[in-house]
Tab-separated table of N, CA and C in Angstrom:
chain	number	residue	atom	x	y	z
A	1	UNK	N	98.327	60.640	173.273
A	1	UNK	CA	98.028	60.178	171.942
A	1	UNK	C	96.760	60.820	171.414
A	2	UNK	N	95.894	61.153	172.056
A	2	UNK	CA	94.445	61.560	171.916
A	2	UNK	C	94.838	62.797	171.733
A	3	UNK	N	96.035	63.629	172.484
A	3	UNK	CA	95.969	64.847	172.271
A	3	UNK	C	96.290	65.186	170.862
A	4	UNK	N	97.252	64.244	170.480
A	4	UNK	CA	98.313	64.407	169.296
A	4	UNK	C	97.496	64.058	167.912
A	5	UNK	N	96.210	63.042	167.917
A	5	UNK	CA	95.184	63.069	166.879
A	5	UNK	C	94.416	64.499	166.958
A	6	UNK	N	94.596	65.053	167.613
A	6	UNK	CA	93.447	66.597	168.192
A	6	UNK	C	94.010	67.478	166.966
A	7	UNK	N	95.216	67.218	167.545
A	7	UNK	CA	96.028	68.638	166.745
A	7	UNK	C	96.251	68.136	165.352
A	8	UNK	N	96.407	67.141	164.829
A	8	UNK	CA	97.035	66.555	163.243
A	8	UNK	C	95.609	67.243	163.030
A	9	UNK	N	94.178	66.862	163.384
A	9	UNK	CA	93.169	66.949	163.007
A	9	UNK	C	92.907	68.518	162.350
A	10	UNK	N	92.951	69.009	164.128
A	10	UNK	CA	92.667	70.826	164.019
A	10	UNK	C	93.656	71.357	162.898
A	11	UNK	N	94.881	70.752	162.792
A	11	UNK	CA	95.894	71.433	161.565
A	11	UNK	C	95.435	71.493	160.450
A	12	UNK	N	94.846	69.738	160.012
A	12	UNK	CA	94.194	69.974	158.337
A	12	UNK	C	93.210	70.348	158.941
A	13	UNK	N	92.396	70.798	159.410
A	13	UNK	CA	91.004	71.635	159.206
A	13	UNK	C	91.814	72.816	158.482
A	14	UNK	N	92.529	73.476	159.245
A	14	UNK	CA	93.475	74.816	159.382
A	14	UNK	C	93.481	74.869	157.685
A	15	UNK	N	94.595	73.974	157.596
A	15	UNK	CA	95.717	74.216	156.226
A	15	UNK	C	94.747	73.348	154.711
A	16	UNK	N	93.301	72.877	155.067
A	16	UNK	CA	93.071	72.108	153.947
A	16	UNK	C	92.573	73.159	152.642
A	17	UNK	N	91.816	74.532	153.113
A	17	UNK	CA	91.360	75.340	152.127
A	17	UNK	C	92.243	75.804	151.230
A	18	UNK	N	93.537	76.392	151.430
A	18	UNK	CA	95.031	76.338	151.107
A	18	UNK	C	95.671	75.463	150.159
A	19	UNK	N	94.923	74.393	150.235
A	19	UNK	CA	96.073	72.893	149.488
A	19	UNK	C	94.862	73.057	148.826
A	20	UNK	N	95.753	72.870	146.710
A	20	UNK	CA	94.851	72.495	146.283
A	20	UNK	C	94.568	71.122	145.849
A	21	UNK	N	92.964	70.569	145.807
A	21	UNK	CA	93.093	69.493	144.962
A	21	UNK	C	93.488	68.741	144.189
A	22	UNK	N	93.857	67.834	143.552
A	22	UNK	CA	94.424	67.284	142.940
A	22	UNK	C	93.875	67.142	141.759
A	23	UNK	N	92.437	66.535	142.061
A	23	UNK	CA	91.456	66.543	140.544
A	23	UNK	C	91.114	68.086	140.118
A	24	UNK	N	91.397	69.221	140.816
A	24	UNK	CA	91.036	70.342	140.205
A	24	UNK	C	92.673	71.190	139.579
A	25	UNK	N	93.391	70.591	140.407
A	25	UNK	CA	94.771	71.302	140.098
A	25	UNK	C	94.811	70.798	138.526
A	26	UNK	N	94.077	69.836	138.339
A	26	UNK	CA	94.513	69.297	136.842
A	26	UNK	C	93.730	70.186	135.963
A	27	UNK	N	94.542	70.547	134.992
A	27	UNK	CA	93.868	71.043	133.960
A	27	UNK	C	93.124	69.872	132.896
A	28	UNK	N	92.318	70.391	132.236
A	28	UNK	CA	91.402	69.693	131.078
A	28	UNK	C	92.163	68.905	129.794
A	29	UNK	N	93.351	68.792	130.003
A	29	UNK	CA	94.215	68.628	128.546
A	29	UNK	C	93.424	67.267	128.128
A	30	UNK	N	94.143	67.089	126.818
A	30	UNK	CA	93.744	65.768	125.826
A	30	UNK	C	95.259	65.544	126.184
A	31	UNK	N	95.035	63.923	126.527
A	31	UNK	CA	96.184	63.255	126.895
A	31	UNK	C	96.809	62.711	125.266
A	32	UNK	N	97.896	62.450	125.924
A	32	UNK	CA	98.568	62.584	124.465
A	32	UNK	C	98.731	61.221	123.803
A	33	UNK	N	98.881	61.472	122.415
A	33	UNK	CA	98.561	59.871	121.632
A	33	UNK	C	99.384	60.073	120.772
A	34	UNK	N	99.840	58.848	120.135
A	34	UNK	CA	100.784	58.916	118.596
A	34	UNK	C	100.068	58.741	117.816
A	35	UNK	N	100.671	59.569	116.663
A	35	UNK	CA	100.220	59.222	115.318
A	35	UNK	C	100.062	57.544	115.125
A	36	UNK	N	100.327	56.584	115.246
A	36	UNK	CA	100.279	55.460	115.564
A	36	UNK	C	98.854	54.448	115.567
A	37	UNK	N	98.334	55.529	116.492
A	37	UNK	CA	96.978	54.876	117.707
A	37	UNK	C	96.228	55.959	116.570
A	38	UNK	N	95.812	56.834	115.722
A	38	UNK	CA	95.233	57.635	114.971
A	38	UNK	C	95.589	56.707	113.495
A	39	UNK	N	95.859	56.357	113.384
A	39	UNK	CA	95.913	55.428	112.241
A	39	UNK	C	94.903	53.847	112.439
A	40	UNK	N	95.557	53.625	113.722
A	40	UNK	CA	94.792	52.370	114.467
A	40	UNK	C	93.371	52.582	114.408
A	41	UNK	N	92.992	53.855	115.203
A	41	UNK	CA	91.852	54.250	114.921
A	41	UNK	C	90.878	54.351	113.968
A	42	UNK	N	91.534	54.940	112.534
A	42	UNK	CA	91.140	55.056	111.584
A	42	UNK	C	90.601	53.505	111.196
A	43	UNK	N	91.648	52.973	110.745
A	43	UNK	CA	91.382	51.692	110.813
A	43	UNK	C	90.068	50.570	111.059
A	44	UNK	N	90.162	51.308	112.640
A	44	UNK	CA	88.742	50.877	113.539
A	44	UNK	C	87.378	51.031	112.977
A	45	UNK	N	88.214	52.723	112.349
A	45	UNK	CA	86.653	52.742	111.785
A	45	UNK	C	86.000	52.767	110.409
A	46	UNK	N	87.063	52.020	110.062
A	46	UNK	CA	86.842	51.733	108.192
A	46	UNK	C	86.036	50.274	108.489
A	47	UNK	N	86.687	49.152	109.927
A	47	UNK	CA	86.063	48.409	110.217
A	47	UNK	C	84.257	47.800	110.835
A	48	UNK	N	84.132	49.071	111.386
A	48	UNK	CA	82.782	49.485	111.892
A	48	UNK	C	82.004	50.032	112.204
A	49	UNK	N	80.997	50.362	111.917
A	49	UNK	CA	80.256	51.652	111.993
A	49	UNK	C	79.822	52.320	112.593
A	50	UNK	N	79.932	51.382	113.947
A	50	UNK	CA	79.528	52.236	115.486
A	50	UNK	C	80.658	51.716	116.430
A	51	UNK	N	81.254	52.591	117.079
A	51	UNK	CA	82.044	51.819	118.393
A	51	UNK	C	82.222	52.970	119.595
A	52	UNK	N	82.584	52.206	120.667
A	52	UNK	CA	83.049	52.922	121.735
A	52	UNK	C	84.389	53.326	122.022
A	53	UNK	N	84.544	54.171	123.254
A	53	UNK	CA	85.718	54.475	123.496
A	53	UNK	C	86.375	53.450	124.186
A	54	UNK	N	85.584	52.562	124.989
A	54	UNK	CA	86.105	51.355	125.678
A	54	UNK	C	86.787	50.523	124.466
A	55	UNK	N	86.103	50.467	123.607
A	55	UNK	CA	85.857	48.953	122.605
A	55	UNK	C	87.190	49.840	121.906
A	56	UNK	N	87.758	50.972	121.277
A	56	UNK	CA	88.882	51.412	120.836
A	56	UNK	C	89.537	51.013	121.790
A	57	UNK	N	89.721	51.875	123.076
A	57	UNK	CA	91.411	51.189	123.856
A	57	UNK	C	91.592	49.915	124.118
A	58	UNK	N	90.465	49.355	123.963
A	58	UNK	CA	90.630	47.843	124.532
A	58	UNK	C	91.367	46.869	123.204
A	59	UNK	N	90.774	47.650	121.740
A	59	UNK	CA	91.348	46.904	120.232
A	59	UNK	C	92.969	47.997	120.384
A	60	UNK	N	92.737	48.694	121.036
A	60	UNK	CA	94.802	49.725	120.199
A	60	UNK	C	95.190	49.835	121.238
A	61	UNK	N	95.142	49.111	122.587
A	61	UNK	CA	95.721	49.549	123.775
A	61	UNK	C	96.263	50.594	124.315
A	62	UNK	N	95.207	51.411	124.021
A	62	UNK	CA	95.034	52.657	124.725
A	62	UNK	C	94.501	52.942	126.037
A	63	UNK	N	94.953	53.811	126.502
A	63	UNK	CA	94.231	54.294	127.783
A	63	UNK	C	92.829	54.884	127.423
A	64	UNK	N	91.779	54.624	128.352
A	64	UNK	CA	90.300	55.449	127.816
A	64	UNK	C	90.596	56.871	127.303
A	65	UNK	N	91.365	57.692	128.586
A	65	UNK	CA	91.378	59.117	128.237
A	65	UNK	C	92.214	59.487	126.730
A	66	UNK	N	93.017	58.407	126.283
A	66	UNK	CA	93.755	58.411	125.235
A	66	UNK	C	93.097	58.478	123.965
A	67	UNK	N	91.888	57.801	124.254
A	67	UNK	CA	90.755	56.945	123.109
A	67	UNK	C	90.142	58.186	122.895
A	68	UNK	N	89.460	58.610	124.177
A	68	UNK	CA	88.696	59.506	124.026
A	68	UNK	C	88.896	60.627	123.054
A	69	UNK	N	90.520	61.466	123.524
A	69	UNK	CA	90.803	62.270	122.838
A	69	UNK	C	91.320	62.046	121.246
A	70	UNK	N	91.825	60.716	120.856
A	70	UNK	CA	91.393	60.464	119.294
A	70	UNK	C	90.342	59.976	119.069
A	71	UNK	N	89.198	59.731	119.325
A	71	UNK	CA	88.088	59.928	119.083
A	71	UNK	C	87.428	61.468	118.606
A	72	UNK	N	87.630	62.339	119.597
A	72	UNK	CA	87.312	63.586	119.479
A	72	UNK	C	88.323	64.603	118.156
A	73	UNK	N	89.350	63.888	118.010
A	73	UNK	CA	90.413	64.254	117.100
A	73	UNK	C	89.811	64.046	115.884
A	74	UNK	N	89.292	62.283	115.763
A	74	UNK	CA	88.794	62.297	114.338
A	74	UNK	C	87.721	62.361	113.991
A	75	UNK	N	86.521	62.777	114.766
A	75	UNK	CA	85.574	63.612	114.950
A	75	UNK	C	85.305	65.149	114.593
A	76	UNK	N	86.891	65.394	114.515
A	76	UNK	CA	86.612	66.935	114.206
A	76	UNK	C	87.503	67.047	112.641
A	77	UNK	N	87.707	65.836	112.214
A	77	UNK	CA	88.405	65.954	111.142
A	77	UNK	C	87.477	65.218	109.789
A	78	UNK	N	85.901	64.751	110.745
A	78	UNK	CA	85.042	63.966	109.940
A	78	UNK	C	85.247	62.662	109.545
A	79	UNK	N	86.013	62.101	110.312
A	79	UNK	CA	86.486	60.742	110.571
A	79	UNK	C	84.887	59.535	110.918
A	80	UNK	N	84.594	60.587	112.232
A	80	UNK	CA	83.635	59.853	112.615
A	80	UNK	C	82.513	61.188	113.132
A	81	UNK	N	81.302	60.447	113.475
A	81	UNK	CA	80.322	61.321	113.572
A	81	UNK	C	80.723	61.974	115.056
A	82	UNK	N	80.016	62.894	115.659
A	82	UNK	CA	80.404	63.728	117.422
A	82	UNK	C	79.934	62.046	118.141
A	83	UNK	N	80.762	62.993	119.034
A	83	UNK	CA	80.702	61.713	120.087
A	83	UNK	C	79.589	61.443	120.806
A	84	UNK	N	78.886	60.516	121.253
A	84	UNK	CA	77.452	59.967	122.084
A	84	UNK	C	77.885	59.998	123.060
A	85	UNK	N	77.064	59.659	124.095
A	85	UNK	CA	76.894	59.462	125.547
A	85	UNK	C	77.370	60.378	126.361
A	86	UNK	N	77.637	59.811	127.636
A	86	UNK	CA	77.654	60.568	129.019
A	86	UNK	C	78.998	60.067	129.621
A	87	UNK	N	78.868	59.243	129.824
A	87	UNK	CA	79.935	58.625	130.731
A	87	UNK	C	81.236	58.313	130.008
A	88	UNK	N	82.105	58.535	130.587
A	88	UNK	CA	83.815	58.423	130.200
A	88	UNK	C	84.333	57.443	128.958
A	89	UNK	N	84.232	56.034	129.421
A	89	UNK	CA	84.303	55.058	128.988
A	89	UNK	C	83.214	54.520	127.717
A	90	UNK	N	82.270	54.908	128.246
A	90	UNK	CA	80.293	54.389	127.481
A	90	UNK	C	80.228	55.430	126.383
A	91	UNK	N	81.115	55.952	125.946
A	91	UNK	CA	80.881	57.374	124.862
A	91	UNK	C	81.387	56.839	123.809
A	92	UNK	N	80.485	56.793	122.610
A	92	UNK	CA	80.342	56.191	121.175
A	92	UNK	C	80.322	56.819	120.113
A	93	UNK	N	80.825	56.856	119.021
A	93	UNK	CA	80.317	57.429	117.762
A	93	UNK	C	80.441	56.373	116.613
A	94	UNK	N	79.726	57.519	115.355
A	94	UNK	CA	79.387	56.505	114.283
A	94	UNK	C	80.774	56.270	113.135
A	95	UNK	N	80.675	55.797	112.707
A	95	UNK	CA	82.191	55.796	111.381
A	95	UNK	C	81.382	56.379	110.450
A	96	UNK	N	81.895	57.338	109.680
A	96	UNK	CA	81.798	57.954	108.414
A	96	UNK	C	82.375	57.775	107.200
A	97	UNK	N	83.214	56.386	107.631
A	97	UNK	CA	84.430	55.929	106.268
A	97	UNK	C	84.014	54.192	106.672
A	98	UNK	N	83.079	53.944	107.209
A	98	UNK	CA	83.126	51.935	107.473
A	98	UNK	C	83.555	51.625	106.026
A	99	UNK	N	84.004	50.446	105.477
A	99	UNK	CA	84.023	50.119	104.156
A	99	UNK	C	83.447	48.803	104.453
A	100	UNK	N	82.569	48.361	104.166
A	100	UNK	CA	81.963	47.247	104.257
A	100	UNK	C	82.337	45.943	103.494
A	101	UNK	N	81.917	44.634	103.511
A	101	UNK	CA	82.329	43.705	102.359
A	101	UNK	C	81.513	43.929	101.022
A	102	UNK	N	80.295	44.275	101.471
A	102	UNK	CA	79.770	44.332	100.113
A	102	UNK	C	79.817	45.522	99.165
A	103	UNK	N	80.006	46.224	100.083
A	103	UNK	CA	80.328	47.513	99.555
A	103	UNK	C	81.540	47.758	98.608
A	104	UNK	N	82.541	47.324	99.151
A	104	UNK	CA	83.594	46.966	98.528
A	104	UNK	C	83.586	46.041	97.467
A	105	UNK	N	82.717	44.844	97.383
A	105	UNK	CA	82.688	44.172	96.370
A	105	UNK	C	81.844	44.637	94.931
A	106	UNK	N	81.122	45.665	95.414
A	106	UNK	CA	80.090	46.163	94.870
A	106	UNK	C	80.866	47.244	93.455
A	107	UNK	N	81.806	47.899	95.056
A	107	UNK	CA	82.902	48.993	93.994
A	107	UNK	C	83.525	48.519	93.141
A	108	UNK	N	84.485	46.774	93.654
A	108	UNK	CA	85.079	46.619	92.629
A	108	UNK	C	84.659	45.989	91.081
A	109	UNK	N	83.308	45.447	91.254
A	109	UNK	CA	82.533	45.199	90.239
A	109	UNK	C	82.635	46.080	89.502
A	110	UNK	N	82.297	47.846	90.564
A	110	UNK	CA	81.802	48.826	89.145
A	110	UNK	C	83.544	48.830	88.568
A	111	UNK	N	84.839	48.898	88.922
A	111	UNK	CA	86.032	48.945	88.604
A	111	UNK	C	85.792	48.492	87.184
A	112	UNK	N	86.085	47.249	87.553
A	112	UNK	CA	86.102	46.274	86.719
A	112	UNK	C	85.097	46.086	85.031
A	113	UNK	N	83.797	46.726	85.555
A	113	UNK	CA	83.345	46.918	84.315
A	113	UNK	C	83.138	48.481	83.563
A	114	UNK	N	83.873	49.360	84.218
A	114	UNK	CA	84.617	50.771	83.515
A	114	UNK	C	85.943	50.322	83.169
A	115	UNK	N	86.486	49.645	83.535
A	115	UNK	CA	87.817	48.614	82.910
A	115	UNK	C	87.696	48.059	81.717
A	116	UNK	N	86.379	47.078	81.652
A	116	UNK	CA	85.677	46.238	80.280
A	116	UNK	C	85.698	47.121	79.422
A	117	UNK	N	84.819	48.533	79.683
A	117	UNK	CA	84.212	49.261	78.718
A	117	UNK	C	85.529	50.069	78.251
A	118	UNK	N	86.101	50.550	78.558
A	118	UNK	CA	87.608	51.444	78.395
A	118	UNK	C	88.150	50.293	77.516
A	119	UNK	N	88.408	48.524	77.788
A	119	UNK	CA	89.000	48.046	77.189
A	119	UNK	C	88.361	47.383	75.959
A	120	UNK	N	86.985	47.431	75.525
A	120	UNK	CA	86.161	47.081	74.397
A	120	UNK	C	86.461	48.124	73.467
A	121	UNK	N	86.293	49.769	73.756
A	121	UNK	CA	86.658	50.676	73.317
A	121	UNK	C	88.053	50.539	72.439
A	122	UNK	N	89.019	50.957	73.562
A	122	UNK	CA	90.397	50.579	72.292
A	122	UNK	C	90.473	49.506	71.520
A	123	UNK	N	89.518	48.274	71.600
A	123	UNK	CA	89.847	47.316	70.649
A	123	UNK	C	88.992	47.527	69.574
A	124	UNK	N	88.177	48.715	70.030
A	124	UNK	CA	87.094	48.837	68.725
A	124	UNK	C	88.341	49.559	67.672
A	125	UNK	N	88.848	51.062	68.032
A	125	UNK	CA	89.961	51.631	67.686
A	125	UNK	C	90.740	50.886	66.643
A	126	UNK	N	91.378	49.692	67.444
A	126	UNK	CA	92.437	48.862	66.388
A	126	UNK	C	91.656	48.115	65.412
A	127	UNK	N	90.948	47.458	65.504
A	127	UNK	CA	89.955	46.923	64.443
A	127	UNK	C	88.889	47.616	63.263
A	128	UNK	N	88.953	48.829	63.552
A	128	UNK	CA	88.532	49.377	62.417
A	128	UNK	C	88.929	49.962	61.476
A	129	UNK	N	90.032	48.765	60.812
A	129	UNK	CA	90.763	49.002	59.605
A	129	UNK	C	90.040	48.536	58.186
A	130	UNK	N	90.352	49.058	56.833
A	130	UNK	CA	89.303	48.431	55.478
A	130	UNK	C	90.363	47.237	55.064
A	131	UNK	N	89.190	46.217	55.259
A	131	UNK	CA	90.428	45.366	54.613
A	131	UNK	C	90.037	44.731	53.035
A	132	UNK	N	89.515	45.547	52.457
A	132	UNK	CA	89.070	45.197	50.879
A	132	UNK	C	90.087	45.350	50.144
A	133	UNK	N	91.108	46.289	49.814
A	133	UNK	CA	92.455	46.342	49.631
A	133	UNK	C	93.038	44.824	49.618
A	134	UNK	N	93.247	44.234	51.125
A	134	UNK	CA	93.481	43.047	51.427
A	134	UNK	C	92.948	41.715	50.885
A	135	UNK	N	91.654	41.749	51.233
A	135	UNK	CA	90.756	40.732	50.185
A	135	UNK	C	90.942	40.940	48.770
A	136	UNK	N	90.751	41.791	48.240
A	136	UNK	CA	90.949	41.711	46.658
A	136	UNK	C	92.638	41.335	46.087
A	137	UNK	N	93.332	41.593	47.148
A	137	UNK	CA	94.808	41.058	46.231
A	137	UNK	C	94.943	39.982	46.841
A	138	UNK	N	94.545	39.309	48.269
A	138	UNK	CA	94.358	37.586	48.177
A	138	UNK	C	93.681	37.066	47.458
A	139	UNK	N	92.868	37.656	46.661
A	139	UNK	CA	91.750	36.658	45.426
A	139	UNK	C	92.581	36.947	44.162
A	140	UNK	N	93.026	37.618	44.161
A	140	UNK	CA	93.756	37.747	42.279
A	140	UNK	C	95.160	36.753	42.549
A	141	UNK	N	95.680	36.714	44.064
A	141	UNK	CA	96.683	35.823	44.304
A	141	UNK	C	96.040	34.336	44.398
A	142	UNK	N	94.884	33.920	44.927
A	142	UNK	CA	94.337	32.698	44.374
A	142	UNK	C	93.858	32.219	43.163
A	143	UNK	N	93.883	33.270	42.551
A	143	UNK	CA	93.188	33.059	41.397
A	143	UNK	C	94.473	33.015	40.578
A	144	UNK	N	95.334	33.646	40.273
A	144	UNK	CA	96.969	32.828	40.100
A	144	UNK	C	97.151	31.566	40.099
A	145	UNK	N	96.980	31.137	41.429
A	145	UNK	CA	97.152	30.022	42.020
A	145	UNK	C	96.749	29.093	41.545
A	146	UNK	N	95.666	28.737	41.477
A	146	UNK	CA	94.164	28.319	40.606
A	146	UNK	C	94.768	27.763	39.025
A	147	UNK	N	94.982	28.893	38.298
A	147	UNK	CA	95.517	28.508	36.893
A	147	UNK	C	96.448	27.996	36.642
A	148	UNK	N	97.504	28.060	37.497
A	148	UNK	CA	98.574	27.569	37.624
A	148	UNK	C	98.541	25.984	37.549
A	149	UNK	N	97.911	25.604	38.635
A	149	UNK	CA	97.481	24.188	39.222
A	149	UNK	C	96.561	23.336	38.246
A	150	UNK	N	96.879	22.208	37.545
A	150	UNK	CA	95.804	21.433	37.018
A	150	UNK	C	94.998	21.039	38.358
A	151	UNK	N	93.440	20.792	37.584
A	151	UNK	CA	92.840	20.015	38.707
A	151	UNK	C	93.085	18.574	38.710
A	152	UNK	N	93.127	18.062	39.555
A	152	UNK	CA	93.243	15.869	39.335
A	152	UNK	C	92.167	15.414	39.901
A	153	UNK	N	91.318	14.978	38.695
A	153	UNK	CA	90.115	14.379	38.766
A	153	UNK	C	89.945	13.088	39.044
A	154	UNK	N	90.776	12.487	39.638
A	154	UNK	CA	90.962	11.401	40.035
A	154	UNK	C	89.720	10.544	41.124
């Protein structure tokens, strides 16, 4: 038995330079994501202005390496600012699209009163008709009226 651990041993010494690794056989790819989880994302970051790659897969149930690489996707599309940190998981960036509450409330205020002003405008438009034309033949028609009618002094 002792002999037979000798030799398994001496073999991988032999045959291990030969076999390659596993973590090196892998190439560098960006693991793959759906359009789906890039929307999700987006999303994420209309919601907040700083997040992680953890704090993404953990909200779109993604895998980290999944996160990572839409992270880096919408990073290069100006989605979000380059990515922070060091470590796999602990790597952060900023949102470049957050929409905030007030912010949003802020916009739709300005909406709303380029809306007012656009709609004060056309009503200025319809209302600036002469209506003296008008007034003067309702007064010669009251004044008809008028003579027509005894007064009752009653």
């Amino acid at each position: 038995m002792k002999r037979r651990g000798f030799l398994q041993a001496l073999g991988a010494a032999v045959t291990a330079p030969f076999v390659p690794l596993p973590a090196l056989a892998r190439t560098a790819t960006a693991a793959p994501y759906s359009a789906a989880a890039v929307h999700a994302a987006i999303y994420h970051a209309k919601s907040r202005s700083v997040f992680s790659v953890w704090g993404l897969a953990k909200a779109t149930n993604m895998t980290p390496d999944q996160a990572v690489a839409v992270m880096e996707h919408l990073a290069e599309r100006g989605v979000l600012g380059p990515l922070q940190g060091t470590t796999h998981g602990g790597r952060w960036a900023s949102s470049n699209i957050m929409q905030s509450q007030t912010l949003a409330k802020a916009r739709a205020a300005r909406v709303a009163r380029e809306l007012q002003v656009k709609a004060s405008q056309t009503r200025k438009l319809h209302f600036d008709i002469d209506l003296t034309k008008l007034t003067a033949r309702l007064r010669t028609i009251q004044a008809r009226y008028e003579s027509q009618q005894p007064l009752d002094m009653a």
